[in-house]
mmCIF file of C-alpha atoms in Angstrom:
data_model
loop_
_atom_site.group_PDB
_atom_site.id
_atom_site.type_symbol
_atom_site.label_atom_id
_atom_site.label_comp_id
_atom_site.label_asym_id
_atom_site.label_seq_id
_atom_site.Cartn_x
_atom_site.Cartn_y
_atom_site.Cartn_z
ATOM 1 C CA MET A 1 40.559 -48.874 81.883
ATOM 2 C CA THR A 2 37.313 -47.191 80.838
ATOM 3 C CA SER A 3 36.708 -44.046 79.208
ATOM 4 C CA MET A 4 35.036 -41.080 81.019
ATOM 5 C CA LEU A 5 32.904 -40.568 78.149
ATOM 6 C CA GLU A 6 29.836 -42.647 77.754
ATOM 7 C CA ILE A 7 27.879 -43.589 74.548
ATOM 8 C CA PRO A 8 24.772 -41.574 75.546
ATOM 9 C CA ASP A 9 26.877 -38.311 76.081
ATOM 10 C CA LEU A 10 28.701 -38.964 72.902
ATOM 11 C CA LEU A 11 25.483 -39.178 70.813
ATOM 12 C CA ARG A 12 24.223 -36.000 72.345
ATOM 13 C CA GLU A 13 27.659 -34.224 71.557
ATOM 14 C CA TYR A 14 27.461 -35.625 67.940
ATOM 15 C CA ASP A 15 23.917 -34.332 67.543
ATOM 16 C CA ARG A 16 25.172 -31.101 69.090
ATOM 17 C CA ALA A 17 27.898 -30.848 66.573
ATOM 18 C CA ARG A 18 25.627 -31.555 63.568
ATOM 19 C CA ALA A 19 22.926 -28.964 64.685
ATOM 20 C CA TYR A 20 25.920 -26.187 64.938
ATOM 21 C CA THR A 21 26.885 -27.425 61.312
ATOM 22 C CA ASP A 22 23.092 -26.805 60.029
ATOM 23 C CA GLN A 23 23.507 -23.330 61.841
ATOM 24 C CA LEU A 24 26.324 -22.600 59.541
ATOM 25 C CA TRP A 25 24.624 -23.445 56.514
ATOM 26 C CA THR A 26 20.970 -23.949 56.260
ATOM 27 C CA ASP A 27 20.097 -20.361 55.536
ATOM 28 C CA LEU A 28 22.642 -19.975 52.689
ATOM 29 C CA SER A 29 21.580 -20.037 49.223
ATOM 30 C CA ALA A 30 22.165 -22.922 46.799
ATOM 31 C CA ASP A 31 24.660 -20.893 45.136
ATOM 32 C CA GLU A 32 26.345 -20.047 48.332
ATOM 33 C CA VAL A 33 26.435 -23.640 49.405
ATOM 34 C CA ARG A 34 28.074 -24.541 45.840
ATOM 35 C CA TRP A 35 30.410 -21.573 45.658
ATOM 36 C CA ARG A 36 34.132 -21.982 45.871
ATOM 37 C CA PRO A 37 36.732 -19.499 46.994
ATOM 38 C CA HIS A 38 39.133 -20.777 44.235
ATOM 39 C CA GLU A 39 39.626 -23.756 41.926
ATOM 40 C CA LYS A 40 41.782 -25.471 44.662
ATOM 41 C CA SER A 41 39.113 -25.146 47.444
ATOM 42 C CA SER A 42 36.036 -27.144 48.105
ATOM 43 C CA ALA A 43 32.611 -25.578 48.402
ATOM 44 C CA ILE A 44 30.427 -25.731 51.536
ATOM 45 C CA GLY A 45 28.519 -28.104 50.219
ATOM 46 C CA TRP A 46 31.445 -30.543 49.612
ATOM 47 C CA HIS A 47 32.394 -30.171 53.357
ATOM 48 C CA LEU A 48 28.841 -30.867 54.282
ATOM 49 C CA GLY A 49 28.696 -34.080 52.261
ATOM 50 C CA HIS A 50 32.332 -35.027 53.359
ATOM 51 C CA GLN A 51 31.191 -34.906 57.013
ATOM 52 C CA ALA A 52 28.482 -37.401 56.325
ATOM 53 C CA HIS A 53 30.447 -39.565 53.960
ATOM 54 C CA VAL A 54 33.366 -40.187 56.625
ATOM 55 C CA ALA A 55 30.675 -40.936 59.312
ATOM 56 C CA HIS A 56 29.099 -43.661 56.917
ATOM 57 C CA PHE A 57 32.600 -45.156 56.173
ATOM 58 C CA MET A 58 33.865 -45.182 59.876
ATOM 59 C CA ILE A 59 30.922 -46.744 60.886
ATOM 60 C CA ARG A 60 30.678 -49.271 58.070
ATOM 61 C CA ASN A 61 34.535 -50.055 58.108
ATOM 62 C CA LEU A 62 34.673 -50.140 62.001
ATOM 63 C CA THR A 63 31.281 -51.796 63.439
ATOM 64 C CA ALA A 64 29.025 -53.150 60.677
ATOM 65 C CA ALA A 65 29.264 -53.837 56.887
ATOM 66 C CA GLU A 66 26.126 -51.717 55.463
ATOM 67 C CA PRO A 67 25.957 -50.706 52.031
ATOM 68 C CA SER A 68 26.353 -46.897 51.046
ATOM 69 C CA PRO A 69 23.190 -44.709 51.700
ATOM 70 C CA ALA A 70 24.211 -42.664 48.510
ATOM 71 C CA PRO A 71 26.984 -44.616 46.327
ATOM 72 C CA GLU A 72 26.328 -41.858 43.533
ATOM 73 C CA LEU A 73 28.046 -39.423 46.266
ATOM 74 C CA ASP A 74 30.625 -41.389 47.594
ATOM 75 C CA PRO A 75 33.283 -40.553 44.790
ATOM 76 C CA VAL A 76 32.489 -36.852 44.908
ATOM 77 C CA MET A 77 32.570 -36.634 48.909
ATOM 78 C CA ASP A 78 35.866 -38.365 49.011
ATOM 79 C CA ALA A 79 38.850 -36.236 50.512
ATOM 80 C CA ALA A 80 41.320 -38.312 48.124
ATOM 81 C CA ASN A 81 39.895 -36.610 45.105
ATOM 82 C CA PRO A 82 41.436 -33.390 44.382
ATOM 83 C CA GLU A 83 39.678 -30.263 44.771
ATOM 84 C CA PRO A 84 39.188 -29.598 41.195
ATOM 85 C CA ALA A 85 37.339 -32.790 40.742
ATOM 86 C CA ARG A 86 34.897 -32.018 43.417
ATOM 87 C CA ASP A 87 32.178 -30.023 41.546
ATOM 88 C CA ARG A 88 29.306 -32.663 40.854
ATOM 89 C CA LEU A 89 27.710 -31.515 44.176
ATOM 90 C CA PRO A 90 24.000 -32.333 44.795
ATOM 91 C CA ASP A 91 21.466 -29.709 45.629
ATOM 92 C CA PRO A 92 20.994 -28.589 49.332
ATOM 93 C CA ALA A 93 18.004 -30.681 50.125
ATOM 94 C CA ARG A 94 19.992 -33.902 48.889
ATOM 95 C CA LEU A 95 22.694 -32.994 50.948
ATOM 96 C CA ALA A 96 20.628 -32.609 54.006
ATOM 97 C CA ALA A 97 18.878 -35.799 53.500
ATOM 98 C CA PHE A 98 22.235 -37.450 52.985
ATOM 99 C CA ARG A 99 23.325 -35.896 56.315
ATOM 100 C CA THR A 100 20.145 -37.135 58.175
ATOM 101 C CA GLY A 101 20.356 -40.403 56.551
ATOM 102 C CA VAL A 102 23.836 -41.148 57.898
ATOM 103 C CA ALA A 103 23.108 -39.711 61.191
ATOM 104 C CA ASP A 104 20.262 -41.961 61.719
ATOM 105 C CA ARG A 105 22.520 -44.881 60.781
ATOM 106 C CA VAL A 106 25.114 -43.676 63.212
ATOM 107 C CA HIS A 107 22.563 -43.807 65.757
ATOM 108 C CA ALA A 108 20.910 -46.961 64.869
ATOM 109 C CA ARG A 109 24.419 -48.799 64.891
ATOM 110 C CA ILE A 110 25.869 -47.080 68.183
ATOM 111 C CA GLY A 111 22.483 -47.647 69.604
ATOM 112 C CA ALA A 112 22.559 -51.358 69.021
ATOM 113 C CA ILE A 113 26.245 -51.294 70.569
ATOM 114 C CA ARG A 114 25.146 -49.456 73.656
ATOM 115 C CA ASP A 115 22.284 -51.971 74.259
ATOM 116 C CA GLY A 116 24.462 -55.010 73.446
ATOM 117 C CA ARG A 117 22.774 -56.046 70.704
ATOM 118 C CA VAL A 118 25.995 -56.827 68.690
ATOM 119 C CA GLY A 119 28.920 -59.670 69.097
ATOM 120 C CA ALA A 120 31.546 -58.699 71.491
ATOM 121 C CA PRO A 121 29.512 -55.568 73.073
ATOM 122 C CA ARG A 122 32.489 -54.425 75.314
ATOM 123 C CA GLN A 123 34.939 -54.415 72.695
ATOM 124 C CA LEU A 124 32.797 -52.395 70.218
ATOM 125 C CA THR A 125 31.731 -50.121 73.066
ATOM 126 C CA VAL A 126 35.489 -49.035 73.190
ATOM 127 C CA VAL A 127 35.241 -48.790 69.371
ATOM 128 C CA ALA A 128 31.945 -46.880 69.532
ATOM 129 C CA THR A 129 33.321 -44.256 71.898
ATOM 130 C CA THR A 130 36.568 -43.740 69.847
ATOM 131 C CA LEU A 131 34.517 -43.477 66.723
ATOM 132 C CA LEU A 132 32.195 -41.023 68.101
ATOM 133 C CA THR A 133 34.927 -38.874 69.530
ATOM 134 C CA ALA A 134 36.451 -38.917 66.166
ATOM 135 C CA LEU A 135 33.193 -38.100 64.119
ATOM 136 C CA ILE A 136 32.556 -35.165 66.831
ATOM 137 C CA ASN A 137 35.817 -33.886 65.967
ATOM 138 C CA HIS A 138 35.723 -34.340 62.280
ATOM 139 C CA GLU A 139 32.276 -32.473 62.231
ATOM 140 C CA TYR A 140 34.028 -29.386 64.172
ATOM 141 C CA GLN A 141 37.106 -29.617 61.838
ATOM 142 C CA HIS A 142 35.180 -28.964 58.876
ATOM 143 C CA ASP A 143 32.775 -26.565 60.771
ATOM 144 C CA GLN A 144 35.840 -24.112 61.396
ATOM 145 C CA TRP A 145 36.362 -23.963 57.495
ATOM 146 C CA ILE A 146 32.856 -23.699 56.926
ATOM 147 C CA GLY A 147 32.338 -20.754 59.525
ATOM 148 C CA GLU A 148 35.601 -18.996 58.065
ATOM 149 C CA VAL A 149 33.944 -19.183 54.296
ATOM 150 C CA ARG A 150 30.427 -18.155 55.674
ATOM 151 C CA SER A 151 31.613 -15.027 57.425
ATOM 152 C CA ALA A 152 34.845 -14.091 55.581
ATOM 153 C CA ASP A 153 33.932 -14.620 52.182
ATOM 154 C CA LEU A 154 29.951 -14.594 52.009
ATOM 155 C CA GLY A 155 29.646 -11.814 54.708
ATOM 156 C CA HIS A 156 27.102 -13.744 57.016
ATOM 157 C CA ALA A 157 27.255 -13.513 60.850
ATOM 158 C CA LEU A 158 28.452 -16.642 62.634
ATOM 159 C CA PRO A 159 26.218 -18.540 65.091
ATOM 160 C CA ASP A 160 27.354 -18.702 68.822
ATOM 161 C CA ARG A 161 29.488 -21.596 69.071
ATOM 162 C CA PRO A 162 28.267 -24.606 70.930
ATOM 163 C CA GLN A 163 28.656 -25.095 74.863
ATOM 164 C CA SER A 164 29.448 -28.334 76.494
ATOM 165 C CA ASP A 165 31.231 -29.435 79.461
ATOM 166 C CA LEU A 166 32.781 -31.962 77.074
ATOM 167 C CA LEU A 167 34.199 -29.591 74.413
ATOM 168 C CA THR A 168 37.482 -27.509 74.517
ATOM 169 C CA GLU A 169 39.022 -25.474 71.912
ATOM 170 C CA LEU A 170 42.555 -26.219 70.427
ATOM 171 C CA ASP A 171 44.228 -24.101 67.944
ATOM 172 C CA GLY A 172 40.950 -22.544 67.378
ATOM 173 C CA TYR A 173 39.142 -25.790 66.571
ATOM 174 C CA LEU A 174 36.399 -27.199 68.919
ATOM 175 C CA VAL A 175 37.243 -30.548 69.887
ATOM 176 C CA ILE A 176 36.078 -33.252 72.312
ATOM 177 C CA CYS A 177 38.755 -35.437 74.113
ATOM 178 C CA ASP A 178 39.057 -37.735 77.126
ATOM 179 C CA LEU A 179 41.814 -36.282 78.900
#
């Protein structure tokens, strides 16, 4: 059985999801990126770092043992840490650089799998398509919260949601699924 979703299509969707995330936050001030609705809530900046943190750990743990691109951010962006402990956020430029660096590693590693430059390329292709689907869905999962805070709490308009034949909406969330 093969997936109807192919790696090149999924990489484009990953980039589309990340571009939408950027539309949700890059025009915000540093204070807005760090602002928390309440003590038991995370700032937009945490969600941005967490999206990249999860992408790195999934790539690292499922396809290649790579060192963290930002070990100092690992304890801050881990969802296992309770919200009150999520205060040491980097500035927006550092968040952007972290996100870009992780996305570059996702592309490099998945590209190596796509091109067969790995051991067990067919098996890793199955892993890569599943992994990319999860990364895309995770990006949109946090985009939903970022968008809600952006519009309801910070009073900024929302950009148009991305359009793709591979996206659907479930429970108000954009998702990609191979149904």
